[in-house]
């Protein structure tokens, strides 16, 4: 069995904002539940989307998000979000 990496999503702040994207993606996560391998989630929190601690406007979703969040997703096609690995968010 392979390692499950989180799905990273960068918010294009020229087309949307982090709050709106979180709401949009949270609906997708709720409609497509999956197992999470990340750290503990506060019991009061239903969201499994986190803001990255190092990169502004980068969101962290569970690995299961890759099953429904891909290049044909409307938020990707409209340019509101960019799917990328965390390492590609850092300049050389």
mmCIF file of N, CA and C in Angstrom:
data_model
loop_
_atom_site.group_PDB
_atom_site.id
_atom_site.type_symbol
_atom_site.label_atom_id
_atom_site.label_comp_id
_atom_site.label_asym_id
_atom_site.label_seq_id
_atom_site.Cartn_x
_atom_site.Cartn_y
_atom_site.Cartn_z
ATOM 1 N N UNK A 1 0.838 -1.177 0.000
ATOM 2 C CA UNK A 1 0.000 0.000 0.000
ATOM 3 C C UNK A 1 0.878 1.234 0.000
ATOM 4 N N UNK A 2 0.583 2.200 -0.843
ATOM 5 C CA UNK A 2 1.381 3.411 -0.981
ATOM 6 C C UNK A 2 1.073 4.448 0.085
ATOM 7 N N UNK A 3 1.875 5.464 0.074
ATOM 8 C CA UNK A 3 1.699 6.572 1.005
ATOM 9 C C UNK A 3 0.638 7.514 0.450
ATOM 10 N N UNK A 4 -0.235 7.983 1.311
ATOM 11 C CA UNK A 4 -1.259 8.939 0.904
ATOM 12 C C UNK A 4 -0.810 10.346 1.256
ATOM 13 N N UNK A 5 -0.564 11.149 0.242
ATOM 14 C CA UNK A 5 -0.166 12.528 0.456
ATOM 15 C C UNK A 5 -1.398 13.419 0.403
ATOM 16 N N UNK A 6 -1.388 14.514 1.150
ATOM 17 C CA UNK A 6 -2.537 15.424 1.073
ATOM 18 C C UNK A 6 -2.625 16.074 -0.301
ATOM 19 N N UNK A 7 -3.784 16.607 -0.600
ATOM 20 C CA UNK A 7 -4.010 17.330 -1.856
ATOM 21 C C UNK A 7 -3.847 18.813 -1.530
ATOM 22 N N UNK A 8 -2.916 19.472 -2.210
ATOM 23 C CA UNK A 8 -2.688 20.899 -2.001
ATOM 24 C C UNK A 8 -3.401 21.701 -3.080
ATOM 25 N N UNK A 9 -4.027 22.796 -2.664
ATOM 26 C CA UNK A 9 -4.792 23.646 -3.561
ATOM 27 C C UNK A 9 -4.386 25.087 -3.306
ATOM 28 N N UNK A 10 -3.906 25.743 -4.329
ATOM 29 C CA UNK A 10 -3.531 27.150 -4.201
ATOM 30 C C UNK A 10 -4.678 28.020 -4.685
ATOM 31 N N UNK A 11 -5.031 29.017 -3.885
ATOM 32 C CA UNK A 11 -6.121 29.923 -4.234
ATOM 33 C C UNK A 11 -5.570 31.035 -5.127
ATOM 34 N N UNK A 12 -6.198 31.237 -6.268
ATOM 35 C CA UNK A 12 -5.849 32.340 -7.158
ATOM 36 C C UNK A 12 -6.600 33.567 -6.650
ATOM 37 N N UNK A 13 -5.918 34.410 -5.880
ATOM 38 C CA UNK A 13 -6.569 35.553 -5.248
ATOM 39 C C UNK A 13 -6.982 36.632 -6.255
ATOM 40 N N UNK A 14 -6.587 36.495 -7.506
ATOM 41 C CA UNK A 14 -7.043 37.421 -8.535
ATOM 42 C C UNK A 14 -8.447 37.064 -9.026
ATOM 43 N N UNK A 15 -8.866 35.828 -8.763
ATOM 44 C CA UNK A 15 -10.184 35.370 -9.225
ATOM 45 C C UNK A 15 -11.144 35.000 -8.098
ATOM 46 N N UNK A 16 -10.632 34.821 -6.909
ATOM 47 C CA UNK A 16 -11.475 34.425 -5.779
ATOM 48 C C UNK A 16 -10.756 34.795 -4.487
ATOM 49 N N UNK A 17 -11.278 34.332 -3.373
ATOM 50 C CA UNK A 17 -10.605 34.535 -2.094
ATOM 51 C C UNK A 17 -10.635 33.232 -1.311
ATOM 52 N N UNK A 18 -9.780 33.157 -0.326
ATOM 53 C CA UNK A 18 -9.610 31.911 0.419
ATOM 54 C C UNK A 18 -10.906 31.467 1.086
ATOM 55 N N UNK A 19 -11.625 32.385 1.670
ATOM 56 C CA UNK A 19 -12.868 32.039 2.370
ATOM 57 C C UNK A 19 -13.898 31.401 1.429
ATOM 58 N N UNK A 20 -14.094 31.997 0.262
ATOM 59 C CA UNK A 20 -15.057 31.444 -0.700
ATOM 60 C C UNK A 20 -14.616 30.073 -1.214
ATOM 61 N N UNK A 21 -13.320 29.915 -1.449
ATOM 62 C CA UNK A 21 -12.811 28.633 -1.931
ATOM 63 C C UNK A 21 -12.972 27.556 -0.861
ATOM 64 N N UNK A 22 -12.724 27.907 0.385
ATOM 65 C CA UNK A 22 -12.910 26.932 1.471
ATOM 66 C C UNK A 22 -14.356 26.466 1.520
ATOM 67 N N UNK A 23 -15.294 27.391 1.394
ATOM 68 C CA UNK A 23 -16.720 27.016 1.389
ATOM 69 C C UNK A 23 -17.033 26.075 0.229
ATOM 70 N N UNK A 24 -16.515 26.413 -0.941
ATOM 71 C CA UNK A 24 -16.744 25.588 -2.126
ATOM 72 C C UNK A 24 -16.160 24.190 -1.966
ATOM 73 N N UNK A 25 -14.921 24.120 -1.504
ATOM 74 C CA UNK A 25 -14.263 22.827 -1.349
ATOM 75 C C UNK A 25 -14.828 22.033 -0.181
ATOM 76 N N UNK A 26 -15.280 22.724 0.842
ATOM 77 C CA UNK A 26 -15.875 22.042 1.987
ATOM 78 C C UNK A 26 -17.144 21.303 1.559
ATOM 79 N N UNK A 27 -17.897 21.902 0.643
ATOM 80 C CA UNK A 27 -19.079 21.227 0.091
ATOM 81 C C UNK A 27 -18.665 19.961 -0.645
ATOM 82 N N UNK A 28 -17.586 20.032 -1.387
ATOM 83 C CA UNK A 28 -17.088 18.867 -2.118
ATOM 84 C C UNK A 28 -16.614 17.780 -1.177
ATOM 85 N N UNK A 29 -15.934 18.175 -0.098
ATOM 86 C CA UNK A 29 -15.462 17.187 0.877
ATOM 87 C C UNK A 29 -16.639 16.515 1.578
ATOM 88 N N UNK A 30 -17.678 17.285 1.864
ATOM 89 C CA UNK A 30 -18.858 16.726 2.531
ATOM 90 C C UNK A 30 -19.602 15.763 1.615
ATOM 91 N N UNK A 31 -19.634 16.105 0.335
ATOM 92 C CA UNK A 31 -20.337 15.259 -0.627
ATOM 93 C C UNK A 31 -19.532 14.026 -1.004
ATOM 94 N N UNK A 32 -18.215 14.071 -0.762
ATOM 95 C CA UNK A 32 -17.323 12.970 -1.133
ATOM 96 C C UNK A 32 -16.460 12.585 0.059
ATOM 97 N N UNK A 33 -17.053 12.017 1.100
ATOM 98 C CA UNK A 33 -16.273 11.702 2.299
ATOM 99 C C UNK A 33 -15.212 10.651 2.027
ATOM 100 N N UNK A 34 -14.142 10.734 2.779
ATOM 101 C CA UNK A 34 -13.060 9.765 2.647
ATOM 102 C C UNK A 34 -12.279 9.705 3.934
ATOM 103 N N UNK A 35 -11.337 8.795 3.995
ATOM 104 C CA UNK A 35 -10.505 8.666 5.179
ATOM 105 C C UNK A 35 -9.430 9.741 5.158
ATOM 106 N N UNK A 36 -9.115 10.273 6.345
ATOM 107 C CA UNK A 36 -8.028 11.230 6.443
ATOM 108 C C UNK A 36 -6.900 10.604 7.228
ATOM 109 N N UNK A 37 -5.689 10.853 6.815
ATOM 110 C CA UNK A 37 -4.511 10.331 7.498
ATOM 111 C C UNK A 37 -3.731 11.431 8.191
ATOM 112 N N UNK A 38 -4.290 12.635 8.230
ATOM 113 C CA UNK A 38 -3.594 13.757 8.825
ATOM 114 C C UNK A 38 -3.731 13.767 10.332
ATOM 115 N N UNK A 39 -3.396 14.903 10.896
ATOM 116 C CA UNK A 39 -3.471 15.075 12.343
ATOM 117 C C UNK A 39 -4.911 15.136 12.811
ATOM 118 N N UNK A 40 -5.074 15.225 14.136
ATOM 119 C CA UNK A 40 -6.423 15.238 14.684
ATOM 120 C C UNK A 40 -7.184 16.496 14.287
ATOM 121 N N UNK A 41 -8.471 16.338 14.116
ATOM 122 C CA UNK A 41 -9.357 17.449 13.810
ATOM 123 C C UNK A 41 -10.129 17.761 15.080
ATOM 124 N N UNK A 42 -10.270 19.042 15.387
ATOM 125 C CA UNK A 42 -11.040 19.409 16.561
ATOM 126 C C UNK A 42 -12.458 18.873 16.408
ATOM 127 N N UNK A 43 -13.010 18.388 17.498
ATOM 128 C CA UNK A 43 -14.346 17.795 17.416
ATOM 129 C C UNK A 43 -15.394 18.805 16.990
ATOM 130 N N UNK A 44 -15.201 20.083 17.330
ATOM 131 C CA UNK A 44 -16.181 21.097 16.968
ATOM 132 C C UNK A 44 -16.085 21.491 15.500
ATOM 133 N N UNK A 45 -15.009 21.105 14.865
ATOM 134 C CA UNK A 45 -14.786 21.483 13.474
ATOM 135 C C UNK A 45 -15.210 20.348 12.549
ATOM 136 N N UNK A 46 -16.074 20.678 11.575
ATOM 137 C CA UNK A 46 -16.492 19.677 10.603
ATOM 138 C C UNK A 46 -15.631 19.740 9.346
ATOM 139 N N UNK A 47 -14.887 20.817 9.191
ATOM 140 C CA UNK A 47 -14.071 20.993 8.003
ATOM 141 C C UNK A 47 -12.804 20.160 8.099
ATOM 142 N N UNK A 48 -12.418 19.588 6.989
ATOM 143 C CA UNK A 48 -11.160 18.847 6.939
ATOM 144 C C UNK A 48 -10.197 19.549 5.988
ATOM 145 N N UNK A 49 -10.412 20.844 5.843
ATOM 146 C CA UNK A 49 -9.558 21.678 5.011
ATOM 147 C C UNK A 49 -8.760 22.586 5.942
ATOM 148 N N UNK A 50 -7.460 22.634 5.714
ATOM 149 C CA UNK A 50 -6.584 23.437 6.556
ATOM 150 C C UNK A 50 -5.829 24.455 5.718
ATOM 151 N N UNK A 51 -5.517 25.589 6.332
ATOM 152 C CA UNK A 51 -4.615 26.548 5.701
ATOM 153 C C UNK A 51 -3.194 26.078 5.977
ATOM 154 N N UNK A 52 -2.361 26.105 4.972
ATOM 155 C CA UNK A 52 -0.970 25.695 5.150
ATOM 156 C C UNK A 52 -0.251 26.689 6.048
ATOM 157 N N UNK A 53 0.641 26.197 6.883
ATOM 158 C CA UNK A 53 1.360 27.039 7.838
ATOM 159 C C UNK A 53 2.494 27.832 7.194
ATOM 160 N N UNK A 54 2.914 27.457 5.989
ATOM 161 C CA UNK A 54 4.089 28.086 5.394
ATOM 162 C C UNK A 54 3.798 28.931 4.158
ATOM 163 N N UNK A 55 2.784 28.572 3.407
ATOM 164 C CA UNK A 55 2.504 29.249 2.139
ATOM 165 C C UNK A 55 1.141 29.933 2.210
ATOM 166 N N UNK A 56 1.113 31.251 2.022
ATOM 167 C CA UNK A 56 -0.181 31.950 2.041
ATOM 168 C C UNK A 56 -1.099 31.456 0.925
ATOM 169 N N UNK A 57 -2.368 31.401 1.212
ATOM 170 C CA UNK A 57 -3.398 31.016 0.236
ATOM 171 C C UNK A 57 -3.226 29.604 -0.307
ATOM 172 N N UNK A 58 -2.553 28.747 0.453
ATOM 173 C CA UNK A 58 -2.430 27.341 0.086
ATOM 174 C C UNK A 58 -3.275 26.530 1.062
ATOM 175 N N UNK A 59 -4.182 25.732 0.530
ATOM 176 C CA UNK A 59 -5.063 24.918 1.357
ATOM 177 C C UNK A 59 -4.633 23.458 1.291
ATOM 178 N N UNK A 60 -4.856 22.750 2.384
ATOM 179 C CA UNK A 60 -4.485 21.342 2.499
ATOM 180 C C UNK A 60 -5.762 20.531 2.665
ATOM 181 N N UNK A 61 -5.966 19.591 1.770
ATOM 182 C CA UNK A 61 -7.133 18.714 1.807
ATOM 183 C C UNK A 61 -6.667 17.281 2.013
ATOM 184 N N UNK A 62 -7.564 16.418 2.451
ATOM 185 C CA UNK A 62 -7.176 15.016 2.636
ATOM 186 C C UNK A 62 -6.859 14.349 1.305
ATOM 187 N N UNK A 63 -6.077 13.268 1.341
ATOM 188 C CA UNK A 63 -5.735 12.556 0.102
ATOM 189 C C UNK A 63 -6.965 12.117 -0.692
ATOM 190 N N UNK A 64 -8.056 11.837 -0.018
ATOM 191 C CA UNK A 64 -9.267 11.386 -0.711
ATOM 192 C C UNK A 64 -9.840 12.454 -1.638
ATOM 193 N N UNK A 65 -9.456 13.712 -1.452
ATOM 194 C CA UNK A 65 -9.958 14.785 -2.315
ATOM 195 C C UNK A 65 -9.499 14.616 -3.755
ATOM 196 N N UNK A 66 -8.399 13.915 -3.961
ATOM 197 C CA UNK A 66 -7.901 13.707 -5.321
ATOM 198 C C UNK A 66 -8.879 12.933 -6.184
ATOM 199 N N UNK A 67 -9.786 12.182 -5.564
ATOM 200 C CA UNK A 67 -10.756 11.396 -6.332
ATOM 201 C C UNK A 67 -11.827 12.264 -6.988
ATOM 202 N N UNK A 68 -12.089 13.440 -6.444
ATOM 203 C CA UNK A 68 -13.122 14.312 -7.020
ATOM 204 C C UNK A 68 -12.602 15.691 -7.418
ATOM 205 N N UNK A 69 -11.425 16.067 -6.934
ATOM 206 C CA UNK A 69 -10.870 17.382 -7.242
ATOM 207 C C UNK A 69 -9.730 17.203 -8.243
ATOM 208 N N UNK A 70 -10.029 17.475 -9.517
ATOM 209 C CA UNK A 70 -9.046 17.287 -10.574
ATOM 210 C C UNK A 70 -9.229 18.362 -11.639
ATOM 211 N N UNK A 71 -8.524 18.251 -12.727
ATOM 212 C CA UNK A 71 -8.490 19.307 -13.739
ATOM 213 C C UNK A 71 -9.851 19.652 -14.332
ATOM 214 N N UNK A 72 -10.819 18.750 -14.267
ATOM 215 C CA UNK A 72 -12.133 19.053 -14.837
ATOM 216 C C UNK A 72 -13.091 19.688 -13.816
ATOM 217 N N UNK A 73 -12.624 19.900 -12.588
ATOM 218 C CA UNK A 73 -13.447 20.560 -11.574
ATOM 219 C C UNK A 73 -13.675 22.018 -11.985
ATOM 220 N N UNK A 74 -14.871 22.528 -11.757
ATOM 221 C CA UNK A 74 -15.232 23.869 -12.198
ATOM 222 C C UNK A 74 -14.324 24.952 -11.608
ATOM 223 N N UNK A 75 -13.908 24.812 -10.366
ATOM 224 C CA UNK A 75 -13.031 25.819 -9.749
ATOM 225 C C UNK A 75 -11.653 25.850 -10.409
ATOM 226 N N UNK A 76 -11.204 24.705 -10.888
ATOM 227 C CA UNK A 76 -9.922 24.646 -11.605
ATOM 228 C C UNK A 76 -10.099 25.254 -12.992
ATOM 229 N N UNK A 77 -11.153 24.864 -13.688
ATOM 230 C CA UNK A 77 -11.394 25.361 -15.045
ATOM 231 C C UNK A 77 -11.609 26.867 -15.075
ATOM 232 N N UNK A 78 -12.223 27.416 -14.010
ATOM 233 C CA UNK A 78 -12.473 28.861 -13.960
ATOM 234 C C UNK A 78 -11.263 29.652 -13.473
ATOM 235 N N UNK A 79 -10.220 28.956 -13.024
ATOM 236 C CA UNK A 79 -9.004 29.624 -12.581
ATOM 237 C C UNK A 79 -9.033 30.098 -11.141
ATOM 238 N N UNK A 80 -10.057 29.691 -10.371
ATOM 239 C CA UNK A 80 -10.128 30.097 -8.966
ATOM 240 C C UNK A 80 -9.089 29.378 -8.113
ATOM 241 N N UNK A 81 -8.763 28.159 -8.501
ATOM 242 C CA UNK A 81 -7.763 27.388 -7.754
ATOM 243 C C UNK A 81 -6.779 26.751 -8.718
ATOM 244 N N UNK A 82 -5.602 26.455 -8.184
ATOM 245 C CA UNK A 82 -4.564 25.762 -8.937
ATOM 246 C C UNK A 82 -4.170 24.537 -8.132
ATOM 247 N N UNK A 83 -4.171 23.384 -8.753
ATOM 248 C CA UNK A 83 -3.755 22.153 -8.090
ATOM 249 C C UNK A 83 -2.252 22.022 -8.250
ATOM 250 N N UNK A 84 -1.534 21.982 -7.136
ATOM 251 C CA UNK A 84 -0.093 21.842 -7.224
ATOM 252 C C UNK A 84 0.457 21.247 -5.942
ATOM 253 N N UNK A 85 1.633 20.654 -6.055
ATOM 254 C CA UNK A 85 2.300 20.141 -4.869
ATOM 255 C C UNK A 85 2.857 21.301 -4.078
ATOM 256 N N UNK A 86 3.025 21.082 -2.785
ATOM 257 C CA UNK A 86 3.534 22.152 -1.938
ATOM 258 C C UNK A 86 4.920 22.590 -2.373
ATOM 259 N N UNK A 87 5.745 21.667 -2.787
ATOM 260 C CA UNK A 87 7.117 22.013 -3.172
ATOM 261 C C UNK A 87 7.151 22.970 -4.356
ATOM 262 N N UNK A 88 6.164 22.925 -5.221
ATOM 263 C CA UNK A 88 6.151 23.824 -6.375
ATOM 264 C C UNK A 88 5.672 25.230 -6.023
ATOM 265 N N UNK A 89 5.286 25.435 -4.772
ATOM 266 C CA UNK A 89 4.868 26.764 -4.328
ATOM 267 C C UNK A 89 6.049 27.637 -3.904
ATOM 268 N N UNK A 90 7.222 27.020 -3.757
ATOM 269 C CA UNK A 90 8.412 27.758 -3.332
ATOM 270 C C UNK A 90 9.249 28.104 -4.549
ATOM 271 N N UNK A 91 9.726 29.328 -4.590
ATOM 272 C CA UNK A 91 10.584 29.703 -5.721
ATOM 273 C C UNK A 91 12.004 29.184 -5.487
ATOM 274 N N UNK A 92 12.717 28.990 -6.552
ATOM 275 C CA UNK A 92 14.074 28.449 -6.467
ATOM 276 C C UNK A 92 15.064 29.493 -6.000
#
